[in-house]
Every structure is written in structure tokens, then in C-alpha cells.
Short mmCIF file of C-alpha atoms (C1' of nucleotides) in Angstrom, two decimals:
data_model
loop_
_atom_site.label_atom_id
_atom_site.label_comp_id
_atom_site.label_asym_id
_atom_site.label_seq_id
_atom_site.Cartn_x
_atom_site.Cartn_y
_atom_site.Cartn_z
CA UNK A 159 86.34 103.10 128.06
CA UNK A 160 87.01 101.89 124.54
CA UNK A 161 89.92 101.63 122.81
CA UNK A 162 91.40 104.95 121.46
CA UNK A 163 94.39 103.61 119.97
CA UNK A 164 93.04 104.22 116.68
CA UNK A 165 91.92 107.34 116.23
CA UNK A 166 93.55 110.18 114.33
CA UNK A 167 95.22 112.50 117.09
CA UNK A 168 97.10 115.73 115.64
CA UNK A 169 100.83 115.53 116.91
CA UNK A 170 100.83 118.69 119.01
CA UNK A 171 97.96 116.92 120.67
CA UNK A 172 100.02 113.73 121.44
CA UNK A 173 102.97 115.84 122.25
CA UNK A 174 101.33 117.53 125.11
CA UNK A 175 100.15 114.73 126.57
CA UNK A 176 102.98 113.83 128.86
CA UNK A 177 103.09 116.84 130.12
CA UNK A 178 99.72 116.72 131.74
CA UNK A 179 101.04 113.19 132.90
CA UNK A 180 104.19 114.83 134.74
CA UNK A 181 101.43 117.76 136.38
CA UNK A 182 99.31 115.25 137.56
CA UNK A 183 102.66 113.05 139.17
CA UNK A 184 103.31 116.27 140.54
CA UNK A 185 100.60 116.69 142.51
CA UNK A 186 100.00 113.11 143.31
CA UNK A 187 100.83 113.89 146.71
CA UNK A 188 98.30 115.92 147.29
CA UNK A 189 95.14 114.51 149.17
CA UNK A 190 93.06 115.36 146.37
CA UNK A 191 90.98 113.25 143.84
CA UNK A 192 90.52 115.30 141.15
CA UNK A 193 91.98 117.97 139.02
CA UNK A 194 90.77 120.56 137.33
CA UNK A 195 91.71 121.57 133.10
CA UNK A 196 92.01 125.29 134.89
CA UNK A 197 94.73 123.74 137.09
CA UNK A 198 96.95 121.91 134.64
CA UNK A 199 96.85 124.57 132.31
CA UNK A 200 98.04 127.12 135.23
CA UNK A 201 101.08 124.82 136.16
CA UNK A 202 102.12 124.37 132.35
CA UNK A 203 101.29 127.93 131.17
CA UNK A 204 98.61 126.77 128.66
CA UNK A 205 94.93 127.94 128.43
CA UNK A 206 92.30 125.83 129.87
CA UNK A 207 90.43 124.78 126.81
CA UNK A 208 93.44 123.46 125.07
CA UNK A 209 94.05 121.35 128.11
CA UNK A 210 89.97 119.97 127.56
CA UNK A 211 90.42 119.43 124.24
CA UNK A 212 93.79 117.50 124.25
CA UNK A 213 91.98 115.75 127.59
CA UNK A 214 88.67 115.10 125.09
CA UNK A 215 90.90 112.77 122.58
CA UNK A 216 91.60 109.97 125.54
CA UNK A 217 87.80 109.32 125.80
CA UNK A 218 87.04 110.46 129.55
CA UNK A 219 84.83 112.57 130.97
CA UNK A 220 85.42 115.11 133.92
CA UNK A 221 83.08 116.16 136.52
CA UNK A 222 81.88 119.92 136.08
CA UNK A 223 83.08 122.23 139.18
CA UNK A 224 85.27 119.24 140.07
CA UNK A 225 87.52 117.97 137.00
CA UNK A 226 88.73 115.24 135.94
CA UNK A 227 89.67 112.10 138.38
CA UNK A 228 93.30 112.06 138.55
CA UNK A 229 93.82 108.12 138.83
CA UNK A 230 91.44 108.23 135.98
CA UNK A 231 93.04 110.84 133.78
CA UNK A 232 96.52 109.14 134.23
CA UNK A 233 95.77 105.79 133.12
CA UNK A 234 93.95 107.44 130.30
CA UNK A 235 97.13 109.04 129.36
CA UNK A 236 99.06 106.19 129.58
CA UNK A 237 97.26 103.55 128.23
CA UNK A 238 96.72 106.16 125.10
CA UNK A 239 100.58 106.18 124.59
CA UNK A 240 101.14 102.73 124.90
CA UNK A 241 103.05 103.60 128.27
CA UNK A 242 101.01 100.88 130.85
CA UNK A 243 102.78 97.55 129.40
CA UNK A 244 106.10 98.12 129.51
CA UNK A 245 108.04 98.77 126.21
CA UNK A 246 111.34 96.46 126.12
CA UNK A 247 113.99 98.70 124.07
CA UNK A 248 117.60 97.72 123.36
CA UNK A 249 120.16 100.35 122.90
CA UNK A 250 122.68 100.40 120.43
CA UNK A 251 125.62 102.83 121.15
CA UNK A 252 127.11 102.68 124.82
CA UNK A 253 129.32 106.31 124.53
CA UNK A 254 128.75 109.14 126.45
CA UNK A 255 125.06 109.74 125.17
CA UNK A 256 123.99 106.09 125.34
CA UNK A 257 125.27 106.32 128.85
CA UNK A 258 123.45 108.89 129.53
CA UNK A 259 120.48 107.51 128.55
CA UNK A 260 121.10 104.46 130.09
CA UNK A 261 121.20 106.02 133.77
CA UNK A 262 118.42 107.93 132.84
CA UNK A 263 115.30 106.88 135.37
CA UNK A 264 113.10 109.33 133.71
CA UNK A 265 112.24 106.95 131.17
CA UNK A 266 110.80 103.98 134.20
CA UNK A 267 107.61 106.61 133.69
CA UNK A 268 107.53 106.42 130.25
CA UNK A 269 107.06 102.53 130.67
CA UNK A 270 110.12 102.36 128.66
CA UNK A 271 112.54 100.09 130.56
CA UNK A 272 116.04 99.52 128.69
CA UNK A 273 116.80 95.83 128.32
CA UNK A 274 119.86 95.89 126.96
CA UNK A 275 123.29 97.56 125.09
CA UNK A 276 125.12 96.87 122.39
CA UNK A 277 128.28 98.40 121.09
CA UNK A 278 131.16 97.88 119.26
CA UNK A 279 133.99 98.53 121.14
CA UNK A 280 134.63 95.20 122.42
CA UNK A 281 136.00 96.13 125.65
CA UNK A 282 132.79 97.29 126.48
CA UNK A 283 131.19 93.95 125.33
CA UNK A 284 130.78 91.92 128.57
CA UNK A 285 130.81 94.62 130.94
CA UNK A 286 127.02 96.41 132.63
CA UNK A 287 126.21 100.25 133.13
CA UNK A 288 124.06 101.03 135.70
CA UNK A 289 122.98 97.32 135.64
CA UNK A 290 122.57 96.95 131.75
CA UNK A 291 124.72 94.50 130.35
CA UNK A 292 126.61 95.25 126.86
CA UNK A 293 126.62 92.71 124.37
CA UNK A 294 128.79 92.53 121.22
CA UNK A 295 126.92 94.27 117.54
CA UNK A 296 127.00 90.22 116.44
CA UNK A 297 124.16 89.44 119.06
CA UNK A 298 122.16 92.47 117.76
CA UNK A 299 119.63 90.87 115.51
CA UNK A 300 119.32 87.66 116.85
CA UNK A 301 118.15 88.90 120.00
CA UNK A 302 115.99 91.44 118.88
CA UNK A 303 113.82 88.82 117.36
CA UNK A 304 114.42 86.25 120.16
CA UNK A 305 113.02 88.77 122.87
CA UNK A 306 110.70 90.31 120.46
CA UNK A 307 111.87 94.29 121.03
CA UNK A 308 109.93 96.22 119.09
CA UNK A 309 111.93 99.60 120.05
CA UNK A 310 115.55 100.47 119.23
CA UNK A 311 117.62 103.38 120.55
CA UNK A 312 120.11 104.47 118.18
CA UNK A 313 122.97 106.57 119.75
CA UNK A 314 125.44 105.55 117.50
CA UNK A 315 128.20 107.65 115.83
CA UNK A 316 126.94 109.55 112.64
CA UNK A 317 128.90 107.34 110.47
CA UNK A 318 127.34 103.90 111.84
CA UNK A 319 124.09 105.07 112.36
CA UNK A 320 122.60 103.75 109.11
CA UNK A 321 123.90 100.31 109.23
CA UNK A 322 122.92 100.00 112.21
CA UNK A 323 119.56 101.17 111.61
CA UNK A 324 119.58 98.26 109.02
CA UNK A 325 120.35 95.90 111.73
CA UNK A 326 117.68 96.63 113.86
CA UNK A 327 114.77 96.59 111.24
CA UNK A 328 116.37 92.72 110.08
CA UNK A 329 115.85 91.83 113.94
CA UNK A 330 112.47 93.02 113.79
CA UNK A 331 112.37 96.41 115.45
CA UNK A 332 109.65 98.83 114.22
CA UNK A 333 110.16 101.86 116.01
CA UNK A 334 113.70 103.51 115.89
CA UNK A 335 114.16 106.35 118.23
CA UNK A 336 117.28 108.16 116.56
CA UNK A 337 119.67 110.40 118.62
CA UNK A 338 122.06 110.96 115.97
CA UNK A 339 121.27 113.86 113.22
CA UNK A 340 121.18 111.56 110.47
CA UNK A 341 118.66 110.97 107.96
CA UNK A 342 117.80 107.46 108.24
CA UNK A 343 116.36 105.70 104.97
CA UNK A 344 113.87 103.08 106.23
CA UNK A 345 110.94 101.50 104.66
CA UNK A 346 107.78 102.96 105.31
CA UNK A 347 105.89 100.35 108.04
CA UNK A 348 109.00 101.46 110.11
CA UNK A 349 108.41 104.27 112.57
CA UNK A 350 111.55 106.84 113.25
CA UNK A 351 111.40 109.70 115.82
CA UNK A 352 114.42 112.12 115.83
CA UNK A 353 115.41 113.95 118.46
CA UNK A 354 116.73 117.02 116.74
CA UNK A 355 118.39 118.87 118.88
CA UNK A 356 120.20 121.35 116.00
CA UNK A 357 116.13 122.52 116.07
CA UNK A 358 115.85 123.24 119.50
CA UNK A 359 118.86 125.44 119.41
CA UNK A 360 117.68 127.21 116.35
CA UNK A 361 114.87 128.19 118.40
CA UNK A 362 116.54 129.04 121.36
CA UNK A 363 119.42 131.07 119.27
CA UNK A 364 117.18 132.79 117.38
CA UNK A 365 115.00 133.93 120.21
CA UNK A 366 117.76 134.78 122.30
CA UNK A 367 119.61 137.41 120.23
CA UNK A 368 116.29 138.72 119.70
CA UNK A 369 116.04 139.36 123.39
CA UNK A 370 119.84 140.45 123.63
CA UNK A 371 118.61 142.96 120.73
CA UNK A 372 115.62 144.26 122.43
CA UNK A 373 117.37 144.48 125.71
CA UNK A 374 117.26 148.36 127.39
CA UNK A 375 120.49 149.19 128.58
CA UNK B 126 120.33 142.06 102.24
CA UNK B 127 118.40 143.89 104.93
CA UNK B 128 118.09 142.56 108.41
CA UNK B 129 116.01 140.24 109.17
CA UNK B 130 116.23 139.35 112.73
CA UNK B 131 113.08 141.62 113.82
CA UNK B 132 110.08 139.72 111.25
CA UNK B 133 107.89 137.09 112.48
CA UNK B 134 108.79 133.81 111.60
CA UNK B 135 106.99 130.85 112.36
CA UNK B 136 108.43 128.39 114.71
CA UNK B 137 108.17 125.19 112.08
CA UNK B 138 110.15 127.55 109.56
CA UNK B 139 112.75 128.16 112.25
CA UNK B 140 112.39 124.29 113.00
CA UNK B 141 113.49 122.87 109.56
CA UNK B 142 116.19 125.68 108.71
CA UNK B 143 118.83 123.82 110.09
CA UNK B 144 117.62 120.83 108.06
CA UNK B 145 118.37 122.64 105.50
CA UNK B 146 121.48 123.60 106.29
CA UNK B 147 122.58 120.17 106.99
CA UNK B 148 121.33 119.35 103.19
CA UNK B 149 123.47 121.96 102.18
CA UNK B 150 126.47 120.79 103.98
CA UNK B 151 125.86 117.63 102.48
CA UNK B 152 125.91 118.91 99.09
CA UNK B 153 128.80 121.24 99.02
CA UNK B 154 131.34 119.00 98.02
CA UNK B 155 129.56 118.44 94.72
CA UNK B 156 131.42 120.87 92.46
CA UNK B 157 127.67 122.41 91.71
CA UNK B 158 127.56 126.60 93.08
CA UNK B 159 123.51 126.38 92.88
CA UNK B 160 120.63 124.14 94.26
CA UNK B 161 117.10 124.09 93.69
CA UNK B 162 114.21 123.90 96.24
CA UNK B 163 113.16 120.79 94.31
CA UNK B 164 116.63 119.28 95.25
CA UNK B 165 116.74 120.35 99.01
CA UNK B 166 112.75 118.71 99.23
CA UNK B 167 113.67 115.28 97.83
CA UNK B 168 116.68 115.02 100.30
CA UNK B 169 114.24 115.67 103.01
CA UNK B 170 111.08 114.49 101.87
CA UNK B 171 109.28 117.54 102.08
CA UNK B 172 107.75 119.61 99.62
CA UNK B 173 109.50 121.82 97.55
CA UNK B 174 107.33 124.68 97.72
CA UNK B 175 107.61 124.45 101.03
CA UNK B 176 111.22 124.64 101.16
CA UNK B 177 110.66 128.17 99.60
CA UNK B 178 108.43 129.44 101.42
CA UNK B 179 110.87 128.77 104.24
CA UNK B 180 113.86 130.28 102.05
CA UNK B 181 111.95 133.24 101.62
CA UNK B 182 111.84 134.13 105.21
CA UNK B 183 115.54 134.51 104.45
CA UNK B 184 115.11 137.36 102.14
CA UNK B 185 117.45 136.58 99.36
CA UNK B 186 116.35 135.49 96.09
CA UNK B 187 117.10 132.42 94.21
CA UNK B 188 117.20 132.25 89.99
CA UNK B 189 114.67 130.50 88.10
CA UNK B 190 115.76 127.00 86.27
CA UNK B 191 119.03 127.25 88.99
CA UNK B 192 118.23 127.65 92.40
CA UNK B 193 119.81 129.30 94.96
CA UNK B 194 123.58 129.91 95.53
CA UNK B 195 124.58 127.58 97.97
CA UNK B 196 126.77 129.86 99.84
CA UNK B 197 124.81 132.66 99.89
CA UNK B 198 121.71 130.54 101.11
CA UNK B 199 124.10 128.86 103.59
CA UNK B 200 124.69 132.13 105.13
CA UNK B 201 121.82 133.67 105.44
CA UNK B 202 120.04 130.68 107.57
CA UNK B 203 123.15 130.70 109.86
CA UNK B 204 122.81 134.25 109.85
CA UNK B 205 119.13 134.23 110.20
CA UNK B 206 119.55 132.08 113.55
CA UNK B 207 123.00 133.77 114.77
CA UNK B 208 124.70 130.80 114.43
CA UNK B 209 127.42 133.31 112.43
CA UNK B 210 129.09 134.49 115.05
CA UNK B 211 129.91 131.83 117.88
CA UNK B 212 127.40 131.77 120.95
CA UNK B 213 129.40 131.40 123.57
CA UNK B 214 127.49 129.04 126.44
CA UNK B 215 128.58 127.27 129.71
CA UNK B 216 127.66 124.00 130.42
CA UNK B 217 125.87 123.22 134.30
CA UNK B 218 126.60 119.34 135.12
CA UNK B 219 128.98 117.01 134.19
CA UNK B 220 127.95 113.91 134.16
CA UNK B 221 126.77 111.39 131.58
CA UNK B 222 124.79 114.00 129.70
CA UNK B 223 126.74 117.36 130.15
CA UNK B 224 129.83 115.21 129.15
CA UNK B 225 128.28 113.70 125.83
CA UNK B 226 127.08 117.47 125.15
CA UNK B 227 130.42 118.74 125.91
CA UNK B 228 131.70 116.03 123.52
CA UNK B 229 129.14 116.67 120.41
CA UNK B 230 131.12 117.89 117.30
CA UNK B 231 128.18 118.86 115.98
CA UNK B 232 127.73 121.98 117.82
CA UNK B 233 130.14 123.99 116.10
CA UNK B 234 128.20 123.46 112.64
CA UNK B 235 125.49 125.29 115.18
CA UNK B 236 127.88 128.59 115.94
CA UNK B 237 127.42 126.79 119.70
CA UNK B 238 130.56 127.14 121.54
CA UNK B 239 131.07 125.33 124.85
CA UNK B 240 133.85 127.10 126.81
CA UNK B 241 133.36 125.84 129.96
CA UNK B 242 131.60 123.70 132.71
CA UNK B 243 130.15 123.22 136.21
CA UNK B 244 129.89 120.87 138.16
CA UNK B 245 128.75 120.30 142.07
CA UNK B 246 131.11 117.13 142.44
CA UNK B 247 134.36 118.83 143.83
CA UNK B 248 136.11 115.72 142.39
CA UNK B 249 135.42 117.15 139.00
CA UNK B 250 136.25 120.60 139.23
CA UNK B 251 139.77 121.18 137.74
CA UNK B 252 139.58 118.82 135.44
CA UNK B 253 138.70 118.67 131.88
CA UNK B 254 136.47 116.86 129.77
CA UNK B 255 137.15 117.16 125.91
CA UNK B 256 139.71 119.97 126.89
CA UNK B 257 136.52 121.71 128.33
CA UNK B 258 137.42 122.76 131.79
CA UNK B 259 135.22 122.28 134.48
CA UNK B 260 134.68 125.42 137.37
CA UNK B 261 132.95 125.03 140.51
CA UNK B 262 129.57 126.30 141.11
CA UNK B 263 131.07 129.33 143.27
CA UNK B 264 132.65 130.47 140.35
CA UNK B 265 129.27 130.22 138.16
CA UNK B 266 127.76 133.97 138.50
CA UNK B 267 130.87 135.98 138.57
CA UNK B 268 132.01 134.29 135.23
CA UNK B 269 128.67 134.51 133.54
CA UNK B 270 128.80 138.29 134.12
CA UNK B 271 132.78 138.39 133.10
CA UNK B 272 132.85 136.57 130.31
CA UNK B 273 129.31 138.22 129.05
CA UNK B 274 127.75 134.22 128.56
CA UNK B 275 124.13 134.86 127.15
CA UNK B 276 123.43 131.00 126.72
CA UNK B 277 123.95 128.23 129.82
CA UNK B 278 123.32 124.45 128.86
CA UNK B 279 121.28 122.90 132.24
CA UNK B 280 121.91 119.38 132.79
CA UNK B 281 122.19 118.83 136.21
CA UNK B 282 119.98 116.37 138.31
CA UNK B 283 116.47 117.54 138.46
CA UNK B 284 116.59 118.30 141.98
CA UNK B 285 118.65 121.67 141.40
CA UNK B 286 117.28 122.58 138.03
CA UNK B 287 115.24 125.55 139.09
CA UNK B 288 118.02 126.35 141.30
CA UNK B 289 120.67 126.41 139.00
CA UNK B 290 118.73 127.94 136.23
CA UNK B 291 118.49 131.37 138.87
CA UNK B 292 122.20 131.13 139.28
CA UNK B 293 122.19 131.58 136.19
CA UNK B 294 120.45 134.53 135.15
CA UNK B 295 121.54 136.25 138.33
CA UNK B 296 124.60 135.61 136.30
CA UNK B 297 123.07 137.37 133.00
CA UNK B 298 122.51 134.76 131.28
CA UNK B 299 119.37 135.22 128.87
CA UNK B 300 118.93 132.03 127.11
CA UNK B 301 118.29 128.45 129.01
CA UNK B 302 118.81 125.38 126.96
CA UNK B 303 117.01 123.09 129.40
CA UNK B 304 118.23 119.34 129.06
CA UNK B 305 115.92 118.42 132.33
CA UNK B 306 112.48 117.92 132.79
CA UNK B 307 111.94 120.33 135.20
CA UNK B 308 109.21 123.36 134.14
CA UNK B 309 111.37 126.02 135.19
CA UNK B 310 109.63 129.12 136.47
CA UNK B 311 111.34 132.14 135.13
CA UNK B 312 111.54 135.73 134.56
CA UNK B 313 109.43 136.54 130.82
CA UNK B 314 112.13 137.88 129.40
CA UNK B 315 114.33 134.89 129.69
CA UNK B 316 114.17 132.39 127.01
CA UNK B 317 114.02 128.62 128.16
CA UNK B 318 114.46 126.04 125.22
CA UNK B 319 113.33 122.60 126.85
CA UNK B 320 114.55 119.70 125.25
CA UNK B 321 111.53 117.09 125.69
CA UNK B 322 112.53 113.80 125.61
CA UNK B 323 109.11 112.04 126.87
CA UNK B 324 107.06 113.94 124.03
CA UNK B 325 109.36 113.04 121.68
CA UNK B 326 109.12 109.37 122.94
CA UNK B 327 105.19 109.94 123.43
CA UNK B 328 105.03 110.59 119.64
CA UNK B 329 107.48 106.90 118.49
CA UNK B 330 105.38 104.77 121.58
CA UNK B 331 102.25 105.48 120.15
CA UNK B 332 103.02 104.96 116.42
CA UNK B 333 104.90 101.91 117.43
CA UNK B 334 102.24 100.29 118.82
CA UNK B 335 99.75 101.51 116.17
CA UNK B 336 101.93 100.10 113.76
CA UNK B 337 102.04 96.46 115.65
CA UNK B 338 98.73 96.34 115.90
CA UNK B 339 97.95 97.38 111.64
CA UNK B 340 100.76 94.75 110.88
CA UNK B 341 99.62 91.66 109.19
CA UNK B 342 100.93 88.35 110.38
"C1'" DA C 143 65.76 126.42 148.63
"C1'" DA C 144 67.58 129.81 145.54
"C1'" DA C 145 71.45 132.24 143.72
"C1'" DT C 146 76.16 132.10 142.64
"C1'" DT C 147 80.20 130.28 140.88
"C1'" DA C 148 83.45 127.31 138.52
"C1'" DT C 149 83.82 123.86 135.54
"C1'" DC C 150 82.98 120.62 131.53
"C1'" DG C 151 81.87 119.76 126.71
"C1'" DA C 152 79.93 120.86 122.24
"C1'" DT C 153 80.04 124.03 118.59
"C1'" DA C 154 81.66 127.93 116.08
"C1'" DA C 155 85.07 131.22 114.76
"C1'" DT C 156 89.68 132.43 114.07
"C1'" DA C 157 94.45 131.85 113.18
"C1'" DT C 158 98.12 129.32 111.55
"C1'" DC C 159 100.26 126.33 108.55
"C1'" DG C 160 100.80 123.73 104.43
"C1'" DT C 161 99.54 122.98 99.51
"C1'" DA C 162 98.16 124.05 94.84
"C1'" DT C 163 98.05 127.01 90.86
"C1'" DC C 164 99.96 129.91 87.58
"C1'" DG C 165 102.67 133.48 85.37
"C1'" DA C 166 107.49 134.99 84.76
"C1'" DT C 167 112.16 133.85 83.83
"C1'" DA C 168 116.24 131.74 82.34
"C1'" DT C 169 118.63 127.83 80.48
"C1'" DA C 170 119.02 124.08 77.25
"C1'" DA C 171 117.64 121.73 73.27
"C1'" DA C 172 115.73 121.52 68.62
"C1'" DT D 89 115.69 131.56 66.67
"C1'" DT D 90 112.10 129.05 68.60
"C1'" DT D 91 110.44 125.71 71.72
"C1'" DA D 92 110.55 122.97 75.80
"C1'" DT D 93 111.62 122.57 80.49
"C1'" DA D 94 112.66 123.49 85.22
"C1'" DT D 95 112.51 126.70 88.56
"C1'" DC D 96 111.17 130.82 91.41
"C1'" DG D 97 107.69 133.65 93.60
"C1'" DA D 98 103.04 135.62 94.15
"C1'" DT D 99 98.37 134.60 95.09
"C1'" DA D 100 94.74 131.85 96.42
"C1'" DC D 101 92.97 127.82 98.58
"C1'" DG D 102 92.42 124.13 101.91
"C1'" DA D 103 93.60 121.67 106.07
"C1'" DT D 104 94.73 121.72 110.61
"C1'" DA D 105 95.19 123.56 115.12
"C1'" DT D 106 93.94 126.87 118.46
"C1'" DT D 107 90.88 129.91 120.72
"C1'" DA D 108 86.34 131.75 121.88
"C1'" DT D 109 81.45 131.20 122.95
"C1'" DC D 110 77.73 129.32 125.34
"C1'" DG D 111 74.60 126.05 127.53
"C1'" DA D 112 74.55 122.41 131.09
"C1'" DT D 113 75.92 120.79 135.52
"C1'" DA D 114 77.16 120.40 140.25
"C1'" DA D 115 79.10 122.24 144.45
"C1'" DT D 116 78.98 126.26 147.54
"C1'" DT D 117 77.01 130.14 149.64
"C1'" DT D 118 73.27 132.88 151.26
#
DNA sequence: AAATTATCGATAATATCGTATCGATATAAA
DNA sequence: TTTATATCGATACGATATTATCGATAATTT
């Protein structure tokens, strides 16, 4: 197979992707070898040929009656989204959230694996959650280019999160994955993915009193 | 201004709304009463005519050379995604993640009122977390249907996601803001908002590593 | 062995979304 | 008062994403 990392994939495309990851964990423990695009799209509520075409971009080829191998289709996945070598990520913001994310195993399948805290508060400093140590905000930089992390989890308060955004980039982080709603000004080789969760609940709001609306009594 | 909750509006428009919004916040200690789609763009980096043809969803007009009237534009996205009158929701899980939700000022900029939780732990119930008190899950149904709670927050352990989330709408509950991974199967006229960690982290792993690899050494 | 069926994969058509253009309008400046 | 400028808003255009169509293929059934 060769190397797909450089091709132009549309965003909905890449977005999707994990999702026909998590189907095909799901029925891992079945006994059998292959899976079908009629099959994913069934468990995820999609249509078949978006499932082919999404499946088309990671360079593999399926069997016809038969589908796709699923040890095959997995690693294809994977590999696509950088998830098969492990991505080292520090987090910076031990609250409630960074907490959270901390404890959460989810992210073992995403090949992200959480190396390490950092937070202000120095009576966190010293202390571990769920086996992560937390280090001090001084250590921030010159570890980041020490252990060469290339991925930086901001979960700070809205007021820090810039600064610390600053930090990161001087250690040498290049992707910032940014829990807090701010706007982060970065230069342009740096990569920033928001999760924006004041957009999910417009969604959800908006279709929701539409459905209250429509509602028969 | 008639009503618009009954038009089709596409779900980017309804995505970057509360962008705007948050721009507008920004700006509204600045003693200025208008601002221009030119102004809301460059805070955002988008395009300007995009930001009206969002606006215009909206249905109110803005005035050549000046721009729209902050407050009245302010109003009519919050109205647009009933985030004018408080949505009251209850919270399912208490841990790390229901307890940084629980804690998240910025909710109330979103109309999204938290007014109580759940929890399976029996250690939990009774107290309070950020003067949110926390229920047990006996008391889940009959105070959905009491209390008239159209919106429940789901962030329990994936194990009892689809479990909780029929509690729930045997409850009455009509909107699902879904902080697990967990596909939940559900009635159509439910509305289930998922919040999607691994494809947001599927789109920052695989520009990260497209970006290490362009980088020049 | 032949017919049937379910699937892939390439191509084409459609729909959606974003962008560009341009006239109209109102303010500010000359 | 006239001109310049910045903006809105309508229309048209282009790009992108999704969906449909259809031939090829391989397993299953008859």
C-alpha cells in the first residue's frame, strides 16, 4: 500500500473515519474476516456508497460479495490518521476538564497516550492523576522539546489559554488541541483543532425546540 | 421580525452563529452600537460575505456603510437557537466530566441551565457540586416529567449510555447531548447531539503529522 | 454449469456550500 | 453639493461533497 498521507482528503471525509474504526472494534469479536460497506453504513446510519467512497481515500481494495478485510481496513484507518505510532501529548490544565481527560481511556485507541500534566496551582505540582504526574508551568517548554511532543492539550482557563498556547509552540508543539472557547492567534505552520462545544449545542437547541414545536399533543 | 424557527438552515450556518455571538460579546464593551460583517470576518478569519449570508438567515437587516446593531443582531442568533429563554437540562454522571460540565460558566452565555444531576454512586447523591445538587437515578424519570426537562446532558460510563439515554426519554426528555461515544439507538423523533471527540482528534492527528513531515529541518 | 444475488469501484449527476460580482445606499470628506 | 468610500444584499458562479448509476466480480443457489 503506498503512502496516503499526502493526499488531499475533504474533512467530512477524515471526520468519518473513526467512526468506521469504532464499527469495525465493535464487531471484532465476531468470527468474521471481512465486512461489508452495506454493514458499516447500517450500524452508523449512513448510505453504503458514502461508506466506499470515504473507504476509497485509504488506498484498499475490498472483495466484491465479501467486503473489505477487517484487519486490513483498520490498519488502513489508522495508519491514515497517524493513530499506529503512538502520539506523546502533554496536557496543560489539570481542573475538572483536564481531569477528565486525563482518566479518559478512550483516547489509548486513538494512539494518543497522555505523557504528562502541567498546571499552575502548585499544590497540584508533584502530585499524579490516574498515574500522570503534574509538573509545575516552569518545566513546560523545556520538556516539550526534550521529549519531542509534538501535541498539546490545552484545558486551561479562558484567561490563560493564550499564553499558554505561546508556551507550547516555544517548546516545539505543532498541533494544539484547544478545549477552551478561545480564539487562539498562532502562526500558520501550527495546527489548532477546537472542540467547540457552544456549536454542538446550537445544533442540538435549535433542533430540539423545533421538535418541542412540532410535537402533537 | 417574523419567526424564524420553521426555515431551513444549513447546519454550518447554525455551526458558526455562536461564533458570532461570542465576537459580539467581545465587542460590546466598545462604546460602538453597530458592527459590520467585514468586522465580525476579520475577528474570525472568515469571509465577510459569508458572515452575511449567515446573518441573513436571521432575518433582520443591517444598514449599508454601518452594519448591524449589535443588540438587535445579538438577539436574534440567541433567539434563532432558543438560547433566549433558559433550557433547562439535567446532567446524568458525576464524575470528572459531568462535574467540569456542571462547572462551565460558559453555559449560561448558551441559555443552558444545569439544575440538577445524577449520579449511580450513592456516595454522591445528596451532595452538591457547584451548588448543583445531585439526585439518584430512582429519582431520574419522575423529575424529568415534573419539572418538564426537554434537554439531559449524558456523561456516564459507556457501559450505561444507551441505558440511561431510555431513562431518559421515558422521562420526556427530547433532546440528548451525548458526551459518550456510544451510537445510541433511539426513537426518530428524539434529537441526539454527539459530542465527537476522536473525529475531532482524527482531524489535529492527521494535520499534525502532515505538518511534521512538510517541515523543513 | 448456469442463473442469481450482493457487493465493489468507476463515473456521472445532483445537491450543497462557499465565493465573487455588482448595484444600491448611506456616511464622510472634499 | 459633489465625490469617494464602505457596506449591505441580490444574483450568479464555482467548488466541494454527496448521491445515483452501472458494469464487473465472486459467492451461492438451482
Amino acid at each position: 500500500m503506498q503512502d496516503r498521507s499526502n493526499i488531499k482528503v475533504s474533512m467530512p471525509t477524515i471526520r468519518r473515519l473513526p467512526r468506521y474504526l469504532q464499527v469495525l472494534k465493535q464487531c471484532s469479536h465476531e468470527q468474521c474476516e471481512f465486512i461489508s460497506s452495506t454493514r458499516i453504513a447500517a450500524e452508523l446510519g449512513f448510505e453504503a456508497i458514502q461508506v466506499r467512497k470515504d473507504i476509497e481515500v485509504l488506498g484498499i481494495k475490498g472483495q466484491p460479495r465479501i467486503g473489505y478485510k477487517m484487519t486490513e481496513l483498520a490498519s488502513a484507518i489508522e495508519s491514515f490518521l497517524s493513530w499506529d505510532n503512538d502520539n506523546e501529548a502533554f496536557i496543560v490544565g489539570v481542573g475538572h476538564l483536564g481531569s477528565a481527560l486525563i482518566g479518559y481511556k478512550g483516547f489509548e485507541d486513538y494512539g494518543l497516550k497522555i505523557i504528562a500534566g502541567f498546571d499552575a496551582n502548585e499544590e497540584l505540582v508533584g502530585s499524579s492523576v490516574n498515574g500522570i504526574q503534574i509538573f509545575s508551568m516552569d518545566k513546560l517548554v523545556e520538556l516539550i522539546a526534550r521529549l519531542k511532543i509534538h501535541i498539546g492539550i490545552l484545558a486551561v482557563p479562558d484567561s490563560a489559554a493564550q499564553e499558554v498556547a505561546e508556551l507550547m509552540i516555544a517548546g516545539g508543539i505543532i498541533g494544539i488541541w484547544n478545549f477552551t472557547p478561545v480564539r487562539l492567534s498562532v502562526p500558520e505552520n501550527i495546527i489548532v483543532e477546537r472542540v467547540d462545544l457552544a456549536s454542538s449545542l446550537a445544533v442540538l437547541s435549535r433542533k430540539t425546540s423545533r421538535q418541542l414545536k412540532t410535537r402533537v399533543f
